[in-house]
Short mmCIF file of C-alpha atoms and ligand atoms in Angstrom, two decimals:
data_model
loop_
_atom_site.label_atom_id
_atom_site.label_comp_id
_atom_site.label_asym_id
_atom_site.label_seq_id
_atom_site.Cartn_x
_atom_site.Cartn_y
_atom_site.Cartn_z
CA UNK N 413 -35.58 -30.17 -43.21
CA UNK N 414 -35.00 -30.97 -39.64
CA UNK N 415 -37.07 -33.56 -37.53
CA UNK N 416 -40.11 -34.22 -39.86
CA UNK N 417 -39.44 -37.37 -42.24
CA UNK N 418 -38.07 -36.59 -45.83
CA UNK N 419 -40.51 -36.22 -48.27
CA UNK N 420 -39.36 -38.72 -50.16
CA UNK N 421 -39.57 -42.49 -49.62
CA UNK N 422 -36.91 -44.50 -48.16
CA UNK N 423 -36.78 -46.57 -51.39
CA UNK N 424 -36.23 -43.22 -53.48
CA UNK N 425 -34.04 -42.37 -51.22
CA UNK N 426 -32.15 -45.52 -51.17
CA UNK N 427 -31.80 -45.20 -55.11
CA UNK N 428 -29.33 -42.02 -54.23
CA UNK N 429 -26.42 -44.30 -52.83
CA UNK N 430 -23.97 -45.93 -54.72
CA UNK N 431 -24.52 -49.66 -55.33
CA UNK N 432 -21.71 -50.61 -53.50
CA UNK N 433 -23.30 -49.34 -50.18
CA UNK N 434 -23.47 -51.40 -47.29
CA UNK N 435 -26.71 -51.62 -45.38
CA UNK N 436 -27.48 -53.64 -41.82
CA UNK N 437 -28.65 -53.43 -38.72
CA UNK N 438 -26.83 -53.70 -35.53
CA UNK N 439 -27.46 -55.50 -32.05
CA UNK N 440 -25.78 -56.40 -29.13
CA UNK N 441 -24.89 -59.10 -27.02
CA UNK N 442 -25.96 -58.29 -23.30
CA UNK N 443 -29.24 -56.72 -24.99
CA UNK N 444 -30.29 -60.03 -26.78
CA UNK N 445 -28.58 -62.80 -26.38
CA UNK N 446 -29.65 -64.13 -22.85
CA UNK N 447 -26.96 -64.49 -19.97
CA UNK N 448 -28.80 -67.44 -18.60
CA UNK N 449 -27.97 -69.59 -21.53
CA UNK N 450 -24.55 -71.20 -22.57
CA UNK N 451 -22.49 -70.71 -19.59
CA UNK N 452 -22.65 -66.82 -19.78
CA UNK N 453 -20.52 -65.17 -16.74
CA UNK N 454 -21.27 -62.42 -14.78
CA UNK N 455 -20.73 -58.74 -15.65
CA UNK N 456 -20.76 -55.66 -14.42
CA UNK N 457 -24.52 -54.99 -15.80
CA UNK N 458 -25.55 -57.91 -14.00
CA UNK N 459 -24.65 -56.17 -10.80
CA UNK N 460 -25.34 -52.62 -11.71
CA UNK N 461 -29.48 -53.95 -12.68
CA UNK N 462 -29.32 -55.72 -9.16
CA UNK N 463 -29.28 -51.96 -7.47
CA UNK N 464 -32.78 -50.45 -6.29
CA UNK N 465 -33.33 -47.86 -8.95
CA UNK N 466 -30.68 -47.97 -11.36
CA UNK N 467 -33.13 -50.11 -14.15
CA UNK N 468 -36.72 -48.76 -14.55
CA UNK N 469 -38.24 -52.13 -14.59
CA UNK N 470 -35.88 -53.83 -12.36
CA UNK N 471 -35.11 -56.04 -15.25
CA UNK N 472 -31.61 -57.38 -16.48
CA UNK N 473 -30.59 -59.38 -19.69
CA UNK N 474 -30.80 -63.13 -18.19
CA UNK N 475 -33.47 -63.78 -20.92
CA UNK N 476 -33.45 -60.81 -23.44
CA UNK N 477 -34.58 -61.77 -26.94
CA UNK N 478 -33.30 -65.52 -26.73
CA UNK N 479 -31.24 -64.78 -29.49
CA UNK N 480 -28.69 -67.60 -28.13
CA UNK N 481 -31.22 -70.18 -29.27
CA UNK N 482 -33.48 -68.45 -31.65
CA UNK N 483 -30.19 -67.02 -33.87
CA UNK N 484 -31.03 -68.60 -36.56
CA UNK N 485 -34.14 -67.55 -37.07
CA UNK N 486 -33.25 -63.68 -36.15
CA UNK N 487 -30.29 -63.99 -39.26
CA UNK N 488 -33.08 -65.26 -41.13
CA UNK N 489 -35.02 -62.03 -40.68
CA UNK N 490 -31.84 -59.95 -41.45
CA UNK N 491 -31.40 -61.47 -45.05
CA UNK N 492 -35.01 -61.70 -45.62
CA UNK N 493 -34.90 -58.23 -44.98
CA UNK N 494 -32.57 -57.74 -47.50
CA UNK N 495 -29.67 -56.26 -45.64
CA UNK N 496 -26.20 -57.37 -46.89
CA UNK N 497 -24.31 -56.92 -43.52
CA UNK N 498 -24.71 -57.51 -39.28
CA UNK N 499 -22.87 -55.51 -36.67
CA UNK N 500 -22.98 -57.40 -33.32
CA UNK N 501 -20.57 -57.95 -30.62
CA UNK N 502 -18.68 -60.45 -28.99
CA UNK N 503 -19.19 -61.02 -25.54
CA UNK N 504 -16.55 -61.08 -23.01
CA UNK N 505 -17.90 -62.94 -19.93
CA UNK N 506 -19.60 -65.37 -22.46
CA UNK N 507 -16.14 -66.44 -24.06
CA UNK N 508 -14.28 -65.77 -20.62
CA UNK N 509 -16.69 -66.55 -18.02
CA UNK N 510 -14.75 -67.42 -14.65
CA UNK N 511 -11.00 -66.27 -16.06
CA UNK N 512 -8.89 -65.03 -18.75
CA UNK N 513 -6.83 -68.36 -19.17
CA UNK N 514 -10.39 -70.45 -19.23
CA UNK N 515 -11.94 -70.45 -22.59
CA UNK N 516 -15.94 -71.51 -22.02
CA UNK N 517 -16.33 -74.13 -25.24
CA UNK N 518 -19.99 -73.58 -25.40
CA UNK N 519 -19.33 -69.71 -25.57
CA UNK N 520 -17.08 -70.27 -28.65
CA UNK N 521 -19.44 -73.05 -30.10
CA UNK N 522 -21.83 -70.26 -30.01
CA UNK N 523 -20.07 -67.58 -32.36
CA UNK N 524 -19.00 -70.60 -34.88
CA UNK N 525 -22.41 -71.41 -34.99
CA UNK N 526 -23.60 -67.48 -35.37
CA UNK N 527 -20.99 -66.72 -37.60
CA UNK N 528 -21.30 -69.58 -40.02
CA UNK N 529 -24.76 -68.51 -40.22
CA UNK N 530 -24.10 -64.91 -41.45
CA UNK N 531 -22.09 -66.42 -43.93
CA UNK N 532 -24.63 -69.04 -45.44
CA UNK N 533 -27.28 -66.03 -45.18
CA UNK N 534 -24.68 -64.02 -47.42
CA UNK N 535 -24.53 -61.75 -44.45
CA UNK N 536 -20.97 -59.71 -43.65
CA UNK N 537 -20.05 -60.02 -40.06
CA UNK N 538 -19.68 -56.38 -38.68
CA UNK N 539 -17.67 -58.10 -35.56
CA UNK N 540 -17.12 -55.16 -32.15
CA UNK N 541 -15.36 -57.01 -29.25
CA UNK N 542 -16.35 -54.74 -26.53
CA UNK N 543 -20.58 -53.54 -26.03
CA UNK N 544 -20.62 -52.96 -22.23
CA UNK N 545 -20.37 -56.50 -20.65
CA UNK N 546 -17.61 -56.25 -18.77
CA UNK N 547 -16.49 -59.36 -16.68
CA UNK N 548 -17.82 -58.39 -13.19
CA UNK N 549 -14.16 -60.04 -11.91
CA UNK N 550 -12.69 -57.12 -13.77
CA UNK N 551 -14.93 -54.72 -12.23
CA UNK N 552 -14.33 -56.27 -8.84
CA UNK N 553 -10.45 -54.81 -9.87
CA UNK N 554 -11.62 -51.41 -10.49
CA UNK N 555 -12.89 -52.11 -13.79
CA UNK N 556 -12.29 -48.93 -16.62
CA UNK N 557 -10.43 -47.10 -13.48
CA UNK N 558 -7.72 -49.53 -13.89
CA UNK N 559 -5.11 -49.33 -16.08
CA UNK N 560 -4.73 -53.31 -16.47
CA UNK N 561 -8.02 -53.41 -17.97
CA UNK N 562 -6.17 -52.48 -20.74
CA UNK N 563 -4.17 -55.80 -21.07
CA UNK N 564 -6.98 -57.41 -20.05
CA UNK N 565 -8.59 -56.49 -22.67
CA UNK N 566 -5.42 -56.77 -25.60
CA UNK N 567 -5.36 -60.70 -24.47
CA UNK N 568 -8.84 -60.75 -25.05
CA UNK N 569 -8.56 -59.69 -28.12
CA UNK N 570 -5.87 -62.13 -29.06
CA UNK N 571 -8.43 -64.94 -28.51
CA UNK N 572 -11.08 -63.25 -30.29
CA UNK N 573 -9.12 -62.79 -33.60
CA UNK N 574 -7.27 -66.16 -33.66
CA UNK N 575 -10.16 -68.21 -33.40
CA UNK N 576 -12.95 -66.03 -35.55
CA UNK N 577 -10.37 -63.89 -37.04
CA UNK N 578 -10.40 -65.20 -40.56
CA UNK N 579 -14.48 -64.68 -40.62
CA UNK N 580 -14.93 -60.98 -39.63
CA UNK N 581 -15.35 -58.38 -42.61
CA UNK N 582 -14.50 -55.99 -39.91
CA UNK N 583 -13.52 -55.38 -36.56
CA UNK N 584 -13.70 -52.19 -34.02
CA UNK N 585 -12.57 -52.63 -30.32
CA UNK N 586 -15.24 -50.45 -28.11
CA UNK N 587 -18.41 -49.47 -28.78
CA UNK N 588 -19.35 -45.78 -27.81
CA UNK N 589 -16.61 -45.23 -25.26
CA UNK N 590 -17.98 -42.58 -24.36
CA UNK N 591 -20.61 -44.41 -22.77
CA UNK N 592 -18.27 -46.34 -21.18
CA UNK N 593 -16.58 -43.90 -19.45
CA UNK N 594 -18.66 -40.81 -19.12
CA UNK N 595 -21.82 -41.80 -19.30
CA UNK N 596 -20.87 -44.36 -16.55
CA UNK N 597 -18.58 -43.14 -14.04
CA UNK N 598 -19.97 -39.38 -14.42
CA UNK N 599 -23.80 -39.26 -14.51
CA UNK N 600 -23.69 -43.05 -13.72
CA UNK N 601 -26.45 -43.87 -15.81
CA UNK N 602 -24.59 -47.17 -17.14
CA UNK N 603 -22.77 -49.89 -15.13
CA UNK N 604 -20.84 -49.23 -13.00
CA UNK N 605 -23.10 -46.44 -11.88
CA UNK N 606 -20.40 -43.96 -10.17
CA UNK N 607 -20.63 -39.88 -10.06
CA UNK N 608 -17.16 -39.45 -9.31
CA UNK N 609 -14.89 -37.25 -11.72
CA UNK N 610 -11.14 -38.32 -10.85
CA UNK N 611 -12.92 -42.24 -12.04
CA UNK N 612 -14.22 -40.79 -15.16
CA UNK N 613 -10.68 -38.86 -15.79
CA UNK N 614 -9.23 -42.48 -15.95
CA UNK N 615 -12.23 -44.36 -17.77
CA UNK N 616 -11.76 -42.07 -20.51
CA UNK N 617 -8.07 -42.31 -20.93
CA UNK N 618 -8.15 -46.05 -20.27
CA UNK N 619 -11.05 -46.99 -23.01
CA UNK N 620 -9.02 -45.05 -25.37
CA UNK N 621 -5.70 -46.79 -24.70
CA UNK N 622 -8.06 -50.64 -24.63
CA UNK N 623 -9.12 -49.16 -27.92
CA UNK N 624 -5.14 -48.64 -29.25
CA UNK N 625 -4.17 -51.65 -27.69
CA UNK N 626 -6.23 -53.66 -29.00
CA UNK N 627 -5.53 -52.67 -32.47
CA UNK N 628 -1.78 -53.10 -32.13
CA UNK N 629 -2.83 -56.93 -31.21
CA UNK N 630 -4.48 -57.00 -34.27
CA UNK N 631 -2.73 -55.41 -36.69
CA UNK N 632 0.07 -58.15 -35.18
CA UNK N 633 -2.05 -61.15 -36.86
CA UNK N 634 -2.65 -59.29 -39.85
CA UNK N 635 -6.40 -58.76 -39.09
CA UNK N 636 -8.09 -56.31 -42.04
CA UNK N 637 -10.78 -53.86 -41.87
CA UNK N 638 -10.20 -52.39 -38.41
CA UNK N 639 -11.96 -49.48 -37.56
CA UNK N 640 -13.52 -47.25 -34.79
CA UNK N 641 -17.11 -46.96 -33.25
CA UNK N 642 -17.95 -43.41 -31.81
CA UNK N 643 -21.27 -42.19 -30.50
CA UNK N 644 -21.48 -38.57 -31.45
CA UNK N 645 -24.43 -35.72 -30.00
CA UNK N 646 -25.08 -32.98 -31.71
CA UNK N 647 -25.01 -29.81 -29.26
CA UNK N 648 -26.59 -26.55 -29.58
CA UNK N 649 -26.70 -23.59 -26.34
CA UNK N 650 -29.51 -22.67 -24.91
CA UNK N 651 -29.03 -19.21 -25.61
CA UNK N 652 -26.93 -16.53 -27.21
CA UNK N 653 -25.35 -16.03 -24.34
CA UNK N 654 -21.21 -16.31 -24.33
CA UNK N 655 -21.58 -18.82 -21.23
CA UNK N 656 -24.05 -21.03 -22.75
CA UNK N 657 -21.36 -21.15 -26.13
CA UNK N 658 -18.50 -21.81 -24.25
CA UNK N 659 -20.37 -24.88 -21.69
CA UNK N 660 -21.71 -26.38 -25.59
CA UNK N 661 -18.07 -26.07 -26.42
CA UNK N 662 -17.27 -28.22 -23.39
CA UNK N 663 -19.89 -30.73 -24.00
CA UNK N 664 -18.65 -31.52 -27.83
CA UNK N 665 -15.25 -31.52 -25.86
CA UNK N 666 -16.17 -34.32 -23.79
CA UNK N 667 -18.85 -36.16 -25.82
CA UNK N 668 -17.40 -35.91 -29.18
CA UNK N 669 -13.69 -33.95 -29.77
CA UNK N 670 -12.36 -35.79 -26.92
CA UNK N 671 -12.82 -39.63 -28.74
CA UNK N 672 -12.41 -38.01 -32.00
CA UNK N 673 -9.19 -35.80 -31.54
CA UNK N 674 -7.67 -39.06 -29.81
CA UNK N 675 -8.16 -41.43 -31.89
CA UNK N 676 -7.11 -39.28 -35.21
CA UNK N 677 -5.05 -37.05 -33.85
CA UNK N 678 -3.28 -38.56 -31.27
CA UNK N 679 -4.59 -35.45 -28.90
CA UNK N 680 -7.18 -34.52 -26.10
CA UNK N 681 -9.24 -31.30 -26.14
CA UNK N 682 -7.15 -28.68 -23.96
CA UNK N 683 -10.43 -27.46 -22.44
CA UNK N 684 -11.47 -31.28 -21.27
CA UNK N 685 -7.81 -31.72 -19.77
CA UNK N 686 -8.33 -28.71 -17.78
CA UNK N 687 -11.95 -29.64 -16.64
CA UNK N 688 -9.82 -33.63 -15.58
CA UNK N 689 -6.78 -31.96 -14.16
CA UNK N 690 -5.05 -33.50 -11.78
CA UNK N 691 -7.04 -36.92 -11.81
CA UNK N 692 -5.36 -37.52 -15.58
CA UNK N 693 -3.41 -41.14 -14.95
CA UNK N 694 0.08 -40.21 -14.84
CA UNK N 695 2.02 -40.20 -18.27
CA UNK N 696 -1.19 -40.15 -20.57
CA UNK N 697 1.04 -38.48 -23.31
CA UNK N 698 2.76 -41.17 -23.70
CA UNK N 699 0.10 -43.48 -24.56
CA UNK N 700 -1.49 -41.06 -27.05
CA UNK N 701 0.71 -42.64 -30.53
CA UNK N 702 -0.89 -45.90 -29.75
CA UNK N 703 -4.46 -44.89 -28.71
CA UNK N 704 -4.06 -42.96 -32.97
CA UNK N 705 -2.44 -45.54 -34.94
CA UNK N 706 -4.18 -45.46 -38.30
CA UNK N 707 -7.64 -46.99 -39.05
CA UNK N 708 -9.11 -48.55 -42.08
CA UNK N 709 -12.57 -47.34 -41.49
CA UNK N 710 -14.32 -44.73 -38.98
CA UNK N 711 -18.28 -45.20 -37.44
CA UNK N 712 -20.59 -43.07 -35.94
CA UNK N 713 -23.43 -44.05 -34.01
CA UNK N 714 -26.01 -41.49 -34.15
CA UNK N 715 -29.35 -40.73 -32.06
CA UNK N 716 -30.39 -37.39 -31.40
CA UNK N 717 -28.84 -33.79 -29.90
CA UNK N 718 -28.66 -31.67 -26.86
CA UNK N 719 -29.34 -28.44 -25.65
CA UNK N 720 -26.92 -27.39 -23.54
CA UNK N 721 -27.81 -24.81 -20.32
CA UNK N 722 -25.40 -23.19 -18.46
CA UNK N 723 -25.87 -24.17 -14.13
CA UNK N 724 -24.01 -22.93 -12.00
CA UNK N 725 -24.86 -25.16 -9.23
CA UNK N 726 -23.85 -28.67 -11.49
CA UNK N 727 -19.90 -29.00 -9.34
CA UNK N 728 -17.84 -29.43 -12.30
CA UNK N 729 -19.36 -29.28 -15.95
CA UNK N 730 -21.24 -25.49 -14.87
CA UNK N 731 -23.94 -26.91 -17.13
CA UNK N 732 -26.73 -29.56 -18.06
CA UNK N 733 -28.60 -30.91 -20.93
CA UNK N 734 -32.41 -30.22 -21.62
CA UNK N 735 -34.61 -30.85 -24.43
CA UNK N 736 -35.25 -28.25 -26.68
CA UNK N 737 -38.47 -28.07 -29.27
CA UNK N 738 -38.24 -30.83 -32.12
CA UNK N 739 -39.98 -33.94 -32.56
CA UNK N 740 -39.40 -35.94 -29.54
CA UNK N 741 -38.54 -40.43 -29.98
CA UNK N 742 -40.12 -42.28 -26.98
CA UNK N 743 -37.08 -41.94 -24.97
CA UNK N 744 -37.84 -38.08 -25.06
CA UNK N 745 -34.52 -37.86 -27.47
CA UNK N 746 -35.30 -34.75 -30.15
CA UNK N 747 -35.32 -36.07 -33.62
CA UNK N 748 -32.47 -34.01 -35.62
CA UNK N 749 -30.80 -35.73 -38.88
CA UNK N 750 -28.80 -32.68 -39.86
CA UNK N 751 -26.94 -33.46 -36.66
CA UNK N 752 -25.47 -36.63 -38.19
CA UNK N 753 -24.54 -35.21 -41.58
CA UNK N 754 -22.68 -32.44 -39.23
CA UNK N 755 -20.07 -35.53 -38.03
CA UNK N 756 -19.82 -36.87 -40.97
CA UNK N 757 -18.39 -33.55 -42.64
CA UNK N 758 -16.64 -32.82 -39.77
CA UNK N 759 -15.09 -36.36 -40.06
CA UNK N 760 -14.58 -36.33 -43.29
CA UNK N 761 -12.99 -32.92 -43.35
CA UNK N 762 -10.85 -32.37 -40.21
CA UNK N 763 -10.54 -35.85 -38.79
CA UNK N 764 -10.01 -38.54 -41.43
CA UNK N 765 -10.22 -36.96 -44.90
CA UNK N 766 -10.20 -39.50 -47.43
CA UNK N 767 -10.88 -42.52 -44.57
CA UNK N 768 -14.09 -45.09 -45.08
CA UNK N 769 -17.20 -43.10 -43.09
CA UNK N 770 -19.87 -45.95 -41.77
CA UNK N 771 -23.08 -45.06 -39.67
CA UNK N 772 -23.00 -47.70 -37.10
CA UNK N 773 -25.87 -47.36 -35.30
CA UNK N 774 -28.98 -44.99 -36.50
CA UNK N 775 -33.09 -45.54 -34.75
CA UNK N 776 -35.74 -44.80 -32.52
CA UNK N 777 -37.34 -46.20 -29.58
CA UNK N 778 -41.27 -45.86 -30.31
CA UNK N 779 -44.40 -47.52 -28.19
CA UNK N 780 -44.76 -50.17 -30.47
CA UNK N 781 -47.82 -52.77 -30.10
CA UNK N 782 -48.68 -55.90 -32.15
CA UNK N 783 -52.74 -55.04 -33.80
CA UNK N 784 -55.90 -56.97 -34.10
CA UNK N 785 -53.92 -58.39 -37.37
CA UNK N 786 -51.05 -58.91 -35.82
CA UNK N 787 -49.10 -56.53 -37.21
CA UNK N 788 -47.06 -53.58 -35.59
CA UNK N 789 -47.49 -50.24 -37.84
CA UNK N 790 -44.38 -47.83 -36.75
CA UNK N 791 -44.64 -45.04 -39.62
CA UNK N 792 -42.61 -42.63 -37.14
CA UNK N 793 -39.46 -44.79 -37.46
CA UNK N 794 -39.74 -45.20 -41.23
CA UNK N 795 -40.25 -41.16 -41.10
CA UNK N 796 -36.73 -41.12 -38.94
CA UNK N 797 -34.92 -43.58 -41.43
CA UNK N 798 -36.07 -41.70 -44.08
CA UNK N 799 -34.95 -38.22 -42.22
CA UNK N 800 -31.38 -39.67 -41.90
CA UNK N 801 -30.99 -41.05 -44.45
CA UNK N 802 -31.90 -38.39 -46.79
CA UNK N 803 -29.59 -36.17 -45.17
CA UNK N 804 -26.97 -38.78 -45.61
CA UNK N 805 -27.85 -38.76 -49.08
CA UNK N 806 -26.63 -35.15 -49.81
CA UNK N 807 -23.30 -36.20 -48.32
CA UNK N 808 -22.59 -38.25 -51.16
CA UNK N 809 -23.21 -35.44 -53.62
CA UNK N 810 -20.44 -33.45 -51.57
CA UNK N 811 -17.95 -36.46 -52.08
CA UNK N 812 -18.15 -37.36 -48.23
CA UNK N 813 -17.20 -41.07 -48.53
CA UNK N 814 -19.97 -42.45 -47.03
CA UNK N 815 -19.49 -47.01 -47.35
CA UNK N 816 -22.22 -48.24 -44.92
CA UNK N 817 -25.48 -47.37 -42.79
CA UNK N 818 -26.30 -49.86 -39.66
CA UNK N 819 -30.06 -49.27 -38.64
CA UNK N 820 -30.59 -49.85 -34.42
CA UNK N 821 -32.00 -52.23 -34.26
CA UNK N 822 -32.94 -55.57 -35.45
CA UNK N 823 -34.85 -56.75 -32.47
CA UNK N 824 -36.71 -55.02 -29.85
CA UNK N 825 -34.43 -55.41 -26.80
CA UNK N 826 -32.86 -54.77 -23.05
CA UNK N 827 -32.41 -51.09 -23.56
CA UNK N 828 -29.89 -50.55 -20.40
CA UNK N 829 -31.30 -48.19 -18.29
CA UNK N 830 -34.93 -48.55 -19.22
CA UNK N 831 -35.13 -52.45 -18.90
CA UNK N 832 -37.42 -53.72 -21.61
CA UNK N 833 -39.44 -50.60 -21.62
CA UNK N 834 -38.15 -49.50 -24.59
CA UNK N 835 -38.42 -50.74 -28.38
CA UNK N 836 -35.82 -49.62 -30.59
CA UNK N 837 -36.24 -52.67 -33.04
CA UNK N 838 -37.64 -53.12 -36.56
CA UNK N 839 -38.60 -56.34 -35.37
CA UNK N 840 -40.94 -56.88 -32.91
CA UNK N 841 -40.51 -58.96 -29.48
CA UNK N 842 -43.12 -60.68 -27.15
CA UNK N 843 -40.77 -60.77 -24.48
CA UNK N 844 -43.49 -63.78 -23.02
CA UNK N 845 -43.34 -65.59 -26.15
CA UNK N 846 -40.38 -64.75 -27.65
CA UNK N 847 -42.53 -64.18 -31.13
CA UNK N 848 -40.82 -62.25 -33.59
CA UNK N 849 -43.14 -60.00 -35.89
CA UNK N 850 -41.33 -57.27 -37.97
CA UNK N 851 -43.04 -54.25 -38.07
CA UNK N 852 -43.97 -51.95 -40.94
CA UNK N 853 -40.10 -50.22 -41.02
CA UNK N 854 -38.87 -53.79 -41.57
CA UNK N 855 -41.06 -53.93 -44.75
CA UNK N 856 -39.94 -50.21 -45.25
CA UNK N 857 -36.54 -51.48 -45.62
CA UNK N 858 -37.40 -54.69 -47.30
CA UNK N 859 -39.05 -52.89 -49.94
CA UNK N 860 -36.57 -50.47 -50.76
CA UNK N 861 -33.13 -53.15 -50.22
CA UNK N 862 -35.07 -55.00 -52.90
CA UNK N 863 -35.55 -52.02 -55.44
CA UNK N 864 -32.22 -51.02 -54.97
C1 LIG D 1321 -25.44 -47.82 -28.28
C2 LIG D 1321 -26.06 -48.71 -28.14
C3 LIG D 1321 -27.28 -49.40 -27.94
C4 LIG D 1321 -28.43 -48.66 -27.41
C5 LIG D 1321 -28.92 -47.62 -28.35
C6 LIG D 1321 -30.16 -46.92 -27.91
O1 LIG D 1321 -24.40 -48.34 -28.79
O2 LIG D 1321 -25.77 -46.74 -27.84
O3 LIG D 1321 -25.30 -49.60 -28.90
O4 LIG D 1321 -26.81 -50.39 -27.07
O5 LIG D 1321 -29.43 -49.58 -27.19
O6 LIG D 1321 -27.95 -46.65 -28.51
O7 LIG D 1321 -29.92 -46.26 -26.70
#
């Protein structure tokens, strides 16, 4: 079964998991909290959406979803759902607006008032410290390309845990770091938008050392739970051709095996080190015990995969990424579920046998409008949940120790790139109103959290 939904539906499905399961959804802070609001300072995405192009509506996340006033009634929708956990992020500029020795009050107000409200709603906190804001004063210092971001970011992490240590069920430093390194200093599709290869040889090393870093500041106040969130594509060649094997070797070697080897193995991909060369940061080796101390837990955010075509005329890489024939999402991403149960294995079998496996982040975007009776009928992301999720199901048959699924995304929200063009939520958003209506998936889920 590949692309199509499962046949069966998501609340059989759900019966196939083990009661002790976790299931939530997963948000983040530049995409819905509102920078205007609270004394938010300026990152890097603020500057990267103020360049002609870069965001296909020109938009940025000064208003968002509102959730910085309307929280409460966006946890509301979580438990009503009947999720038992929320994965969101702290934000950096929000809690450190203007320096690192300034604490904004109304920034830390904010996440006492958030997370007391997860915990009256029943709701786990799923806490990441790091989801892309990065203070545009550390930017301004060379940002990822600079190996002090690394402190930077271990003494903001040492204000994070002592004052909302004691009310996170988990923590995980960075999400996707490949997106913050690759995806950002390569193809420059993220903040800060640069094509340049010697700045994504040091992004990548660097968000891997923030990562171990921050862990080690951690693990010194005794915080439990800490874990890892990875975004993982699934890559297939083009062709049978040797050339076309070897570049889809190289993409898995940058996109996946490089974050992956690291972070378990205390190793980078020899065929990724060769492709970095020279631009490595001096004395990386040494850096690689810290970047793999042990975890308590490993995610995977999941999407969709690529084809990969070898191109001779792309300077470095010698290939590119194209679309092949499945089901397509409204970003154009191809819909492919046996793609996630292939990292899972993989994890579970040569990376971290025996370690917690969560899916952090799992959805489609889809053109989603509100009816004549005001409600928003999405059956082609209850078809992808139930795709994923059913292949997630046969994992647990093979002993793969599957402990929690995150669905992307509560809201509708800033998606980067595409501004507000895209809806990835199973709540809807009337970014004029702000009116929340959860769409048919949200039921979808409802339905089967309460069977279950
Ligand atoms: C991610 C992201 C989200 C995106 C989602 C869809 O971690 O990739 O957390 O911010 O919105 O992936 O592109």
């Amino acid at each position: 079964m590949v692309g199509q939904g499962a046949e069966m539906s998501l609340t059989e499905i759900m019966s196939r998991f083990p009661s002790d399961m976790v299931f939530g959804v997963a948000t983040s802070s530049y995409q819905i909290e509102g920078t205007a609001h609270g004394g938010c300072g300026a990152s890097h995405w603020d500057s990267f959406a103020r360049q002609p192009g870069a965001i296909t509506d020109g938009s940025d996340g000064a208003a968002a979803c509102d959730h910085y006033n309307r929280y409460a009634e966006d946890l509301d929708l979580v438990a009503d759902g009947g999720f038992g956990a929320y994965r969101f992020p702290f934000s950096w500029p929000r809690l450190l607006p203007q320096s690192d020795k300034e604490v904004n009050a109304d920034g830390l107000a904010f996440y006492d008032r958030l997370l007391d409200a997860m915990l009256e709603r029943g709701l786990q906190p799923f806490a990441t410290l790091y989801h892309w804001d990065l203070p545009q004063r550390h930017a301004d210092n060379g940002g990822w390309q600079n190996r002090d971001v690394t402190g930077w970011f271990a003494d903001y992490t040492d204000l994070v845990i002592r004052h909302f240590g004691d009310r996170l069920a988990s923590v995980a430093p960075v999400n996707e770091p490949w997106c913050v390194s690759f995806l950002s200093h390569y193809w420059g599709h993220h903040a800060p938008g640069l094509c340049d290869l010697a700045a994504t040889a040091r992004s990548m090393h660097h968000v891997q050392l923030a990562h171990g870093r921050s862990i080690e500041v951690m693990r010194g106040h005794g915080q439990q739970n800490l874990g890892c969130v990875l975004n993982k594509e699934f890559a297939v060649p083009v062709d049978g051709s040797d050339l076309a094997a070897e570049k889809t070797y190289l993409f898995d070697g940058i996109y996946n095996r490089w974050f992956e080897e690291s972070t378990f193995r205390g190793r980078y991909p020899e065929e990724v080190l060769a492709l970095f060369g020279e631009h490595m940061p001096d004395g990386y080796e040494d850096d690689l015990g810290l970047i793999s101390a042990p975890l308590d837990w490993a995610g995977s955010n999941y999407y969709t995969r690529s084809v990969i075509a070898p191109d001779a005329g792309e300077p470095h890489l010698g290939f590119r990424c194209v679309r092949g024939d499945l089901p397509k999402t409204d970003m154009g991403w191809e819909i492919d579920p046996d793609g996630l149960a292939f990292f899972l294995r993989r994890m579970a079998r040569d990376y971290a046998p025996g370690l917690p496996l969560y899916v952090t982040e799992n959805g489609m975007a889809n053109a989603d409008m509100v009816n004549a009776a005001g409600e928003v009928q999405d059956p082609e992301r209850v078809a992808y949940f139930e795709g994923h999720l059913a292949a997630l199901a046969a994992l647990i048959d093979e002993d793969v120790p599957l402990k929690g699924y995150f669905a992307w995304s509560l809201l509708d929200n800033y998606e980067w790139a595409f501004g507000y063009s895209k809806r990835f939520g199973i709540v809807h958003v009337d970014y004029d109103s702000m009116v929340r209506t959860p769409k048919q998936s949200w039921h979808a889920w409802r339905a089967a959290l309460q069977a279950g």
